[in-house]
Every structure is written in C-alpha cells, then in structure tokens.
Amino acid sequence: MGSKKRSLSALMCLCMGVMLLAACSSNGNNDNAAPSSPATGTESASASPSGQEESAAPSSSPIKFDLFVNFSWFGMNWSDPAAKNITDKTGVSLNITKPVSDDNQKINVMMSTGELPDFVLLDKKDPALQRMIDGGLLYSLEELIDQYAPEMKNVLPKEALANYKAKDGKTYALVSFIEGEQYVEAAKKYNALVGSNQSTWSIRQDYWEEIGKPDISNADSYIAALEQIKAKHKDKIGFYTNANGVTNAKNLNSDAVVSLGTARQFGVQSLIKDGDAVKSGLRSPEYQNVIKFLNRLSTKGLLTKDSFIDTKDIFTQKINNGDTASYVWTIGDGTKVPADNPNTSYTVMPPFDSYKDVRDGSGWTAIAITKKNKDPKRAIQFLSFLASEEGHKLTKWGVEGDKYVDAAQGAHYKMVDGKPTYLPEYWADKQKDWSGVAEKNGLSEYWLAANSTWWNMPEWDAADPKFIEYNKMFGDHISYDPSLSGLELDPTSAIGVTEKKILDLYIGYYSKMIFAKDEAAALALYAEFIGKADKLGLPEVEKAWTEKYAAKMANR
C-alpha cells in the first residue's frame, strides 16, 4: 500500500471521475479517506489496475461506529464479552441504537434529514433499504471490497455478491444467514438440513396412545384421531395453530397469509410461477386445501378462534399447560411436556405427503454502509472480519476448550473431527435460557455478517439420533428456490397501496372462510374474496411482482 496521503487535488480529480489508487498512511492511523463517488447509488469503484490494493493488515486503532438496528426488540448494546473480544481484535466498537417501534418512522426521518449512522442493519425485505439505494445513500460492497478488503470475496457465500444486485448491477448490502450451495452441502453432511426450526405439527402422546395410536399420516386420518381424542377430553383444544401473524403481515406474499398457521403441511406457497408470470399463492389449489381443512376442523369443534386471536405468550402458555391435543410450531418446541402430566410429552408428527418446504435460502438481515460513514475502509474491513471464520469464533462459537465453567467464561466449544462442536453443558444451558445466556456472553447475538454454515455448525451433531430421524422424515420434502425472494413492493408506492388494500380485504375474509357453516359456504366466500381482490387490483400487483422477478433474473 502506498505511503502518501491522498492530496486535495487528487481528491478533486476523483470527484470528477478519474480512477486513482486509494492510499493511506504507513502507520495505519490516517486511513479514513473515503472513496469518492457521486450521490446516485451508481458510483464507480476507484481501484488499482488489478482491481484491488496490495494486501496489508487492517488497522486495529480504536474507532467507534454508529449502528442503527431497525428492530425495536434488539437487546444488545456492545457491552458483553463477545463485543469486547471483537473490539480487542479489530479496534472497532459500536454505538448501537434502535427504534421505539417497528414502523420505520425513525429510519425514514434519518433518510429525510440526511442524518444516517455509519451502518444500518435491517430486514433485507425492508423497503427502507431500497429507498436508501435509490437515493444514493449507500456504498456498494463491490467498490469497498475491491479497494480495501479483497480477501472478503473468499469468505462470503458466493450468493452474497451475486443474488442481491440492484438495477445498476451492484450490491449495496451484505445479507446474513444465506442458505446457498455451501450451506446445503454442509447441512446434509451433518444431518442438519432439517434443524430445530423446522415447522412441524405435534400431537400429545398420552392422548394418542389412549386411542391406540391410529394412523395420522394424512388429513382425513388425522382429523378422525382428533375427534376420538376430543370425545374423551372435551375441555381441550383439538388443533391449535398460532395464526395471529396474519393480521400483522405487511404484504400479500407472506407465509403467514397463505398458510394460515398450518405451516407447510399442504404445500402452499406465498407466490407461484405461472409460465413467465408470478401469481399470488392465494389463487392456488393448495391454498384452497388449507381453507377446506381448517373449515372441517372448525365445523367439528376441533379448531377454535383461540388460534387466531391468542398472542404468542398465551399460545406458549396454553401448550405448556397441556391445553391442546395437537399444535403447530417447530421441532425445537415440538416435544413440550404438559404441566398436567409430567409423565408424557408431545411428539413431532411425520409430515403429510403434501408437505412441501420450498426455501428461498435468501437470508434474513442486511447490513449497509452509508455514505455518512466516518471511515468506509475500516467499515468494510470490520465486516470482512465478522464474515470470516475467525469472526464467527468471536460472535458465535465462543471460547475453545474442554472444561465448561459458566456461560460467560466458557469454554463453549471444542473441535471434533475438524468441526466446532458446543460442549454439552454449555448447549444445555443455552437451550434452557437462550436470552439469559446471551446477556451473559453476547454469543449468537451479533449477526451482522452471519454465514449460516459457520454460524450453525457448532450446534450440528451428525450422530444425534433424533435429528437423524427428523432428517429422514422431512428431508425429501425440502427444496430450494431463491428466484421468488425479494419481490416485496414499496408500501409507499401506488401499487404498494393497492396491495395493502387487498391485504386489508383478506384480513376481513379469512376467518369468515375458516368458520363458515360448511365447505360450500367457505368456498363461496373464497370466490367472493378473489373477485373483490381482482377488482381492487390484484392482477396489477401480480404484474408488478412479475416485472420485479424478470428484472431480478436478468441481473444475475
């Protein structure tokens, strides 16, 4: 790396578009010069002829960045052991702020006033991300990586810089928790493609055994079994699915909207391809099967309105109490021990043949470096470190060793056949009190640049008999298709307003369909809803999805 600082005249030339090699001081303490670019979101990277600077160790001098986390529930403040270890290694500390509520009011004010922080962390689907890109408020990752962190290309999942490009062909945010080729290969190796977060149905073992453990492998036999159980336990809820997420949905292509709390048992998808067009999953036969199933349950007294009005806390409490014969949740929460009979538990049911889990593998959160960043070079090098294997050791794995003392001190993991593996004592404590343990050590909470493979690997145990069985049960029902991800519409746009009107219409209809007097009445209400949705502009919404889909595929 050159020893001269960038001169004022060189900086002016850069602003005029001349491609010059970025330079920094030899002692690393004056390396905060930002690459120059127009505020259009389509800047060109200033790079050396080879496309990157000569390799040099990143500075570890102290620097504090402001990070805005656009989740009101985020609970960490960079004061725990994990944060301290990261700062000791990189010199970087974070001043973390968050909104009071998840209504985007705070980030919208930041954008309108130009008072953005150094980093913004938000859901990759958040419309605020696209508005920042369109407003030219963010650096492209390619620009900063090429200049300051070329090694980052070797640690990121290949999808990170290929699948999230804006219309100008550049990537403006680093997406975490991508389940791409690297992840799928590793997950299959360790019997972890199906993990503790897999959506499932569970049935209470003592009640099932009481009626002779009949077949429950399809909707008809399952309903028949619930009827037998309900006859013996009239005070219990037959089928309990926490579906209050429907009323909180922000767009039509939400899993909560189309599944109505039935998880993936009927193979329904939020969006479907019809030739070159993208259509709403609400039009599909699979969605109509969901309505028919739930309506049958309601007319038989096996499904109550509790499922659609209870909060998450009440939902959890009722299951813990043993108030339901069967419920929908995940494998990790699918074997609860009911308080009214500690000698039994719920058991995870095998999936129906119609079960379909089509994952987009496209990740969850995205972190962006704003044009207000005080030191873009240090910023991208910080993200490069967090994205590396060493970064994952400090953010997720913890302290390596054989003897567990406590959650704060560790040890947390050891290497087993080349794979990091949590010590059983630590993992047991973590499972008992996830948030409490996180407060003590900070591990698993700073997912700014989380690679799903390295992030999850300490939890994987290829020899775990339960997950060997779960992967056999669900593995054949899982596939990946990222093509329909990222098609959310801007809610402030005209078409976004139309989509919201249709969603509001749907919220007024779905419970009527489920609790109609019979299947014919339910389907009549369904047809009525679709007719009104079409008049409101559902075809235009689908056209907008199709256009976004075509642009996305053309940009890969």
XYZ file of C-alpha atoms in Angstrom:
556
model
C 0.000 0.000 0.000
C 1.354 3.481 -0.828
C 2.775 5.692 1.904
C 1.456 9.059 0.705
C -1.834 10.543 1.813
C -4.302 11.472 -0.821
C -3.748 15.077 -1.863
C -6.528 17.616 -2.214
C -6.021 17.867 -5.947
C -6.174 14.090 -6.298
C -9.383 14.057 -4.310
C -10.877 16.681 -6.599
C -9.856 14.601 -9.579
C -11.545 11.604 -8.069
C -14.728 13.577 -7.681
C -14.512 14.257 -11.435
C -14.401 10.546 -12.117
C -10.658 9.914 -12.599
C -9.693 6.422 -11.439
C -6.870 6.660 -8.942
C -5.366 4.253 -6.483
C -6.562 4.894 -2.916
C -3.726 5.458 -0.477
C -3.288 5.545 3.253
C -0.595 6.481 5.712
C 2.086 3.945 6.518
C 1.218 3.837 10.211
C -2.440 2.997 9.591
C -3.757 5.886 11.725
C -4.689 8.170 8.828
C -6.540 5.596 6.763
C -10.001 7.088 6.923
C -10.177 8.676 3.486
C -13.457 7.737 1.818
C -13.673 6.705 -1.801
C -15.203 9.473 -3.847
C -18.412 8.842 -5.731
C -21.462 10.700 -6.934
C -24.554 10.501 -4.724
C -26.564 8.499 -7.197
C -26.215 4.940 -5.944
C -24.353 4.050 -9.130
C -20.820 5.067 -8.212
C -17.767 3.553 -9.883
C -15.088 1.996 -7.690
C -11.663 3.603 -7.650
C -9.236 0.715 -7.923
C -5.780 -0.268 -8.957
C -5.240 -1.847 -12.394
C -5.505 -5.284 -10.795
C -8.813 -4.366 -9.208
C -7.536 -4.318 -5.610
C -4.874 -2.845 -3.389
C -1.846 -4.737 -2.246
C -2.604 -6.843 0.809
C -1.946 -5.142 4.136
C -3.028 -5.860 7.693
C -6.112 -3.799 8.638
C -5.645 -1.139 11.265
C -6.646 -2.038 14.823
C -6.567 1.513 16.163
C -9.661 2.454 18.215
C -12.683 3.659 16.272
C -16.380 3.809 17.186
C -19.067 3.379 14.562
C -22.746 4.228 14.958
C -25.008 1.269 14.092
C -28.768 1.658 13.748
C -30.587 -1.668 14.144
C -34.084 -1.335 12.707
C -35.634 -3.842 15.116
C -37.247 -2.483 18.286
C -36.710 -5.820 20.066
C -32.924 -5.919 19.620
C -31.440 -6.167 23.111
C -27.636 -5.946 22.880
C -25.519 -2.839 23.485
C -21.908 -3.902 22.794
C -21.036 -4.249 26.482
C -20.677 -8.036 26.764
C -17.665 -10.380 26.486
C -18.272 -11.151 22.788
C -18.289 -7.459 21.896
C -15.182 -6.823 24.000
C -13.291 -9.627 22.244
C -14.252 -8.259 18.831
C -13.112 -4.773 19.807
C -9.824 -6.129 21.170
C -9.198 -7.820 17.832
C -10.338 -5.086 15.445
C -10.258 -1.836 17.388
C -13.887 -1.315 16.409
C -16.641 -0.616 18.911
C -20.280 0.046 18.124
C -22.737 2.607 19.422
C -25.999 0.738 18.833
C -29.361 2.482 18.583
C -32.792 1.143 17.651
C -36.328 2.443 17.081
C -39.067 2.579 19.692
C -41.469 0.717 17.400
C -41.205 -1.228 14.144
C -42.992 1.329 11.976
C -39.927 2.648 10.084
C -40.623 6.154 11.346
C -37.131 6.567 12.787
C -35.249 5.386 9.700
C -37.498 7.449 7.418
C -36.619 10.564 9.430
C -32.922 9.660 9.187
C -33.153 9.425 5.428
C -35.141 12.630 5.004
C -32.767 14.651 7.185
C -29.607 13.024 5.880
C -28.585 12.084 9.436
C -27.783 8.459 8.771
C -25.381 6.476 11.003
C -22.258 4.652 9.820
C -24.098 1.335 9.455
C -27.760 0.376 9.066
C -28.934 -3.158 9.908
C -32.437 -4.139 8.826
C -34.532 -6.885 7.289
C -33.365 -7.473 3.718
C -37.007 -7.074 2.624
C -37.394 -3.724 4.371
C -38.480 -1.106 1.796
C -36.187 1.398 3.529
C -33.221 -0.473 2.074
C -34.398 0.080 -1.491
C -35.122 3.744 -0.757
C -31.567 4.211 0.519
C -30.214 2.535 -2.618
C -32.385 4.655 -4.909
C -31.337 7.773 -3.022
C -27.647 7.082 -3.486
C -27.136 6.929 0.278
C -25.078 3.726 0.405
C -21.675 2.488 -0.739
C -21.658 -0.564 -2.965
C -19.945 -3.573 -1.435
C -18.004 -4.249 -4.623
C -16.458 -0.788 -4.544
C -15.204 -1.098 -0.961
C -14.216 -4.761 -1.151
C -12.130 -4.253 -4.279
C -10.239 -1.374 -2.701
C -9.923 -2.325 0.919
C -10.932 -5.933 1.650
C -10.316 -8.208 -1.360
C -9.983 -11.217 0.977
C -13.675 -10.862 1.766
C -14.592 -12.432 -1.569
C -13.022 -15.686 -0.401
C -15.104 -15.978 2.771
C -18.547 -14.816 1.663
C -21.066 -17.314 0.301
C -20.908 -16.892 -3.452
C -24.558 -15.838 -3.473
C -23.815 -12.732 -1.344
C -22.362 -10.765 -4.264
C -24.440 -12.451 -6.974
C -28.074 -12.618 -5.859
C -28.716 -9.202 -4.298
C -27.703 -6.779 -7.020
C -29.550 -3.530 -7.568
C -30.680 -2.472 -11.025
C -27.246 -0.940 -11.655
C -25.632 -4.354 -11.158
C -24.056 -3.534 -7.785
C -24.665 -4.905 -4.298
C -25.427 -2.373 -1.582
C -25.983 -4.558 1.488
C -24.472 -7.690 2.965
C -27.180 -10.268 3.627
C -26.782 -12.678 6.543
C -27.998 -16.270 7.002
C -27.860 -17.195 3.324
C -28.556 -20.884 2.747
C -26.726 -21.347 -0.524
C -24.682 -24.151 -2.033
C -22.064 -24.125 0.724
C -24.706 -24.333 3.454
C -26.818 -27.053 1.864
C -23.783 -29.277 1.286
C -22.585 -28.905 4.876
C -26.073 -29.283 6.372
C -26.642 -32.560 4.545
C -23.254 -33.856 5.727
C -24.174 -33.271 9.369
C -27.836 -34.328 9.226
C -28.782 -30.713 9.760
C -30.770 -29.770 6.698
C -33.728 -30.280 8.993
C -32.961 -28.402 12.186
C -34.730 -27.364 15.331
C -36.538 -24.545 13.488
C -38.309 -26.858 11.045
C -42.066 -26.182 11.004
C -43.982 -29.201 12.290
C -47.150 -30.444 13.912
C -47.070 -32.183 17.276
C -49.568 -34.438 18.993
C -49.888 -35.263 22.668
C -48.506 -38.773 23.200
C -50.695 -39.875 26.113
C -53.881 -38.928 24.262
C -52.683 -40.564 21.053
C -51.746 -43.758 22.888
C -55.084 -43.703 24.706
C -56.888 -44.174 21.378
C -54.452 -46.836 20.164
C -52.050 -44.644 18.152
C -54.063 -44.767 14.913
C -52.679 -43.607 11.566
C -52.353 -39.808 11.340
C -50.365 -39.603 8.101
C -52.963 -37.659 6.117
C -55.609 -35.030 6.772
C -58.555 -37.467 6.937
C -56.972 -39.894 9.400
C -55.577 -37.048 11.468
C -58.983 -35.413 11.835
C -60.509 -38.775 12.759
C -57.906 -39.232 15.502
C -58.551 -35.749 16.871
C -62.279 -36.489 17.003
C -61.589 -39.550 19.162
C -59.331 -37.577 21.472
C -61.780 -34.686 21.730
C -64.574 -37.117 22.709
C -62.514 -38.178 25.732
C -61.135 -34.732 26.572
C -63.876 -32.232 25.835
C -62.125 -29.368 27.632
C -59.104 -29.488 25.332
C -58.463 -27.659 22.053
C -58.201 -30.201 19.263
C -55.928 -28.345 16.819
C -54.062 -25.232 17.927
C -52.213 -23.068 15.441
C -50.915 -19.641 16.353
C -52.078 -17.742 13.276
C -52.334 -14.214 14.654
C -49.401 -13.342 12.377
C -51.901 -12.883 9.546
C -53.138 -9.577 10.911
C -49.549 -8.381 11.373
C -48.474 -9.259 7.819
C -47.085 -6.360 5.799
C -47.600 -7.833 2.335
C -49.593 -10.455 0.478
C -46.577 -12.639 -0.248
C -46.237 -13.566 3.420
C -46.101 -17.181 4.562
C -48.486 -16.308 7.384
C -51.117 -15.114 4.908
C -51.243 -18.204 2.717
C -50.552 -20.914 5.306
C -52.944 -19.609 7.971
C -50.843 -21.273 10.611
C -50.771 -24.730 9.037
C -47.027 -24.422 8.410
C -46.106 -26.244 5.191
C -48.284 -29.311 5.598
C -50.325 -28.676 2.438
C -47.504 -27.409 0.234
C -48.929 -23.903 -0.112
C -46.533 -21.148 -1.247
C -46.926 -17.414 -0.969
C -46.021 -16.847 -4.629
C -46.317 -19.234 -7.554
C -44.952 -19.216 -11.100
C -47.427 -19.436 -13.958
C -45.259 -19.583 -17.054
C -43.342 -16.302 -17.070
C -45.814 -14.690 -14.677
C -45.769 -14.554 -10.873
C -49.148 -15.054 -9.191
C -50.418 -14.943 -5.647
C -50.457 -18.241 -3.787
C -53.962 -17.290 -2.661
C -55.141 -18.429 -6.110
C -53.627 -21.908 -5.789
C -55.405 -25.227 -5.173
C -53.052 -25.742 -2.222
C -54.393 -22.626 -0.519
C -57.951 -23.801 -1.091
C -56.980 -27.109 0.537
C -55.862 -25.170 3.601
C -59.254 -23.442 3.774
C -61.111 -26.749 3.359
C -59.032 -28.407 6.078
C -59.430 -25.614 8.621
C -63.134 -25.338 7.868
C -63.596 -29.079 8.502
C -61.838 -28.709 11.840
C -63.958 -25.728 12.845
C -67.268 -27.367 11.925
C -66.293 -30.406 14.026
C -65.377 -28.262 17.028
C -61.688 -29.173 16.781
C -60.499 -25.663 15.878
C -61.482 -22.604 17.888
C -60.895 -18.907 17.385
C -58.184 -19.059 20.064
C -55.714 -19.933 17.303
C -56.371 -16.656 15.527
C -56.558 -14.221 18.451
C -54.116 -15.518 21.077
C -50.823 -13.704 21.451
C -47.531 -15.601 21.272
C -47.274 -15.582 25.076
C -50.748 -17.023 25.518
C -50.085 -19.572 22.771
C -46.947 -20.761 24.584
C -48.702 -20.820 27.944
C -51.574 -22.977 26.690
C -49.201 -25.507 25.167
C -47.082 -25.618 28.320
C -50.256 -26.196 30.319
C -51.260 -29.089 28.051
C -54.473 -27.376 26.929
C -54.371 -28.754 23.393
C -54.313 -32.189 21.813
C -52.189 -31.070 18.873
C -50.384 -27.907 17.888
C -48.280 -26.281 15.164
C -44.791 -24.994 15.936
C -41.258 -26.230 15.280
C -39.183 -29.311 16.054
C -37.339 -27.394 18.776
C -40.627 -26.616 20.517
C -42.459 -29.721 19.367
C -41.786 -32.008 22.326
C -43.142 -29.946 25.218
C -44.007 -31.692 28.494
C -47.555 -30.663 29.515
C -47.894 -29.336 33.057
C -50.931 -31.519 33.735
C -48.990 -34.752 33.074
C -45.200 -34.655 33.526
C -45.027 -38.336 32.552
C -45.819 -37.646 28.910
C -44.857 -35.189 26.194
C -45.915 -34.004 22.794
C -44.270 -35.755 19.852
C -43.393 -34.414 16.407
C -45.658 -35.865 13.723
C -44.329 -37.159 10.392
C -45.269 -34.816 7.525
C -48.199 -35.477 5.221
C -47.288 -36.454 1.655
C -48.412 -32.950 0.648
C -45.853 -31.299 2.965
C -43.566 -29.010 0.972
C -40.872 -26.737 2.306
C -39.602 -24.619 -0.569
C -36.878 -22.471 0.943
C -35.587 -19.409 -0.824
C -32.325 -19.636 1.121
C -32.031 -15.904 0.680
C -31.214 -14.974 4.225
C -32.730 -12.569 6.691
C -30.949 -9.370 7.694
C -28.887 -6.967 5.628
C -26.233 -4.512 6.759
C -25.343 -1.468 4.691
C -22.529 1.086 4.886
C -23.939 4.569 4.451
C -22.280 7.499 2.669
C -22.160 9.154 6.090
C -19.731 6.513 7.345
C -16.745 8.164 9.003
C -14.272 5.578 7.677
C -15.541 3.295 4.872
C -12.207 1.476 4.721
C -12.323 0.423 8.361
C -16.046 -0.297 7.976
C -15.645 -2.841 5.175
C -12.614 -4.392 6.856
C -14.698 -4.786 10.024
C -17.434 -6.574 8.088
C -14.794 -8.692 6.368
C -13.515 -9.801 9.764
C -17.001 -10.611 11.054
C -17.717 -12.602 7.880
C -14.563 -14.693 8.316
C -14.238 -17.939 10.252
C -12.313 -16.106 12.958
C -15.110 -13.575 13.181
C -17.598 -16.365 13.738
C -15.472 -17.743 16.565
C -15.881 -14.459 18.412
C -19.512 -13.780 17.521
C -20.996 -17.281 17.807
C -18.651 -20.128 18.802
C -17.086 -18.596 21.886
C -14.093 -19.912 23.834
C -12.474 -23.166 22.744
C -11.694 -25.747 25.420
C -12.752 -28.940 27.163
C -13.989 -27.692 30.550
C -17.155 -25.654 30.926
C -17.175 -23.177 33.812
C -20.113 -20.918 33.003
C -21.725 -19.144 30.068
C -19.607 -16.017 30.448
C -16.200 -17.669 30.849
C -16.643 -20.759 28.720
C -15.260 -22.948 27.427
C -18.096 -23.103 24.912
C -16.918 -25.424 22.161
C -14.216 -27.846 21.113
C -13.105 -29.189 17.760
C -14.403 -32.674 16.944
C -13.204 -34.239 13.679
C -12.435 -30.774 12.326
C -15.824 -29.309 13.258
C -16.555 -26.875 16.102
C -18.973 -28.565 18.492
C -20.610 -26.991 21.533
C -19.781 -28.560 24.880
C -22.907 -30.418 26.064
C -23.054 -28.458 29.318
C -22.984 -25.105 27.557
C -25.510 -26.149 24.920
C -27.851 -27.412 27.641
C -27.658 -24.067 29.454
C -28.215 -22.233 26.175
C -31.301 -24.269 25.356
C -32.784 -23.694 28.809
C -32.408 -19.916 28.732
C -31.337 -18.617 25.341
C -31.780 -14.901 26.040
C -30.363 -15.142 29.564
C -27.193 -16.851 28.364
C -26.875 -14.344 25.517
C -26.920 -11.479 28.010
C -24.027 -13.088 29.876
C -21.710 -13.691 26.929
C -23.144 -11.932 23.845
C -22.642 -15.026 21.695
C -25.148 -15.614 18.865
C -26.498 -12.053 19.049
C -24.226 -10.023 16.741
C -25.318 -11.454 13.404
C -24.111 -8.535 11.299
C -22.331 -10.795 8.805
C -23.514 -14.282 9.724
C -22.620 -17.115 7.354
C -25.239 -19.802 8.024
C -22.695 -22.603 7.638
C -20.208 -21.330 10.227
C -22.966 -19.853 12.372
C -24.890 -23.088 12.805
C -22.064 -25.611 12.674
C -21.331 -25.784 16.453
C -24.929 -26.879 17.027
C -24.801 -29.689 14.474
C -24.232 -33.258 15.563
C -24.282 -35.807 12.750
C -24.676 -38.605 15.301
C -27.724 -37.158 17.067
C -30.308 -39.944 16.708
C -33.253 -37.549 16.938
C -32.070 -35.389 14.073
C -31.044 -38.374 12.007
C -34.691 -39.411 12.248
C -36.031 -35.897 11.652
C -33.905 -35.520 8.520
C -35.278 -38.819 7.239
C -38.819 -37.655 7.992
C -38.621 -34.232 6.362
C -35.568 -34.265 4.084
C -37.331 -35.370 0.910
C -39.892 -32.602 1.335
C -37.324 -29.791 1.233
C -36.134 -27.922 -1.852
C -34.519 -24.555 -2.578
C -35.665 -21.866 -4.987
C -34.380 -18.321 -4.378
C -35.934 -16.928 -7.529
C -39.157 -15.706 -5.888
C -37.495 -13.945 -2.969
C -37.091 -10.195 -2.751
C -40.201 -9.254 -4.728
C -41.773 -7.134 -1.993
C -43.405 -3.918 -3.192
C -42.732 -0.486 -1.736
C -45.740 0.177 0.539
C -45.497 3.915 -0.153
C -45.876 3.439 -3.923
C -49.232 3.395 -5.699
C -49.044 -0.352 -6.312
C -47.934 -0.866 -2.703
C -51.034 0.978 -1.517
C -53.142 -1.280 -3.738
C -51.505 -4.351 -2.239
C -52.277 -3.061 1.269
C -55.951 -2.607 0.351
C -56.120 -6.215 -0.848
C -54.385 -7.396 2.316
C -56.897 -5.492 4.436
C -59.697 -7.086 2.425
C -58.185 -10.513 3.045
C -57.916 -9.919 6.785
C -61.652 -9.309 6.802
C -62.345 -12.539 4.923
C -60.023 -15.335 6.051
C -61.686 -16.059 9.398
C -65.101 -15.987 7.751
C -63.954 -18.710 5.347
C -62.475 -20.843 8.115
C -65.520 -20.613 10.363
C -68.177 -20.820 7.641
C -71.042 -23.253 8.272
C -69.724 -25.805 5.757
C -67.216 -26.292 2.930
C -69.547 -24.963 0.253
C -70.065 -21.746 2.181
C -66.307 -21.452 2.783
C -65.508 -21.808 -0.909
C -68.248 -19.357 -1.846
C -66.649 -16.781 0.443
C -63.265 -17.604 -1.092
C -64.603 -16.932 -4.598
C -66.183 -13.709 -3.354
C -62.848 -12.570 -1.909
C -60.903 -13.336 -5.099
C -63.476 -11.429 -7.158
C -63.186 -8.354 -4.968
C -59.392 -8.638 -4.842
C -59.251 -8.672 -8.651
C -61.403 -5.540 -8.786
C -59.126 -3.825 -6.282
C -56.109 -4.555 -8.473
C -54.650 -7.986 -7.642
C -53.732 -8.554 -11.330
C -51.780 -5.268 -11.274
C -49.978 -6.344 -8.085
C -49.094 -9.641 -9.756
C -47.835 -7.734 -12.793
C -45.566 -5.693 -10.513
C -44.220 -8.895 -8.935
C -43.637 -10.336 -12.403
C -41.713 -7.262 -13.523
C -39.515 -7.350 -10.407
C -38.944 -11.068 -10.943
C -37.915 -10.556 -14.587
C -35.547 -7.709 -13.661
C -34.017 -9.771 -10.874
C -33.387 -12.784 -13.090
C -31.924 -10.593 -15.844
C -29.475 -9.087 -13.344
C -27.927 -12.399 -12.248
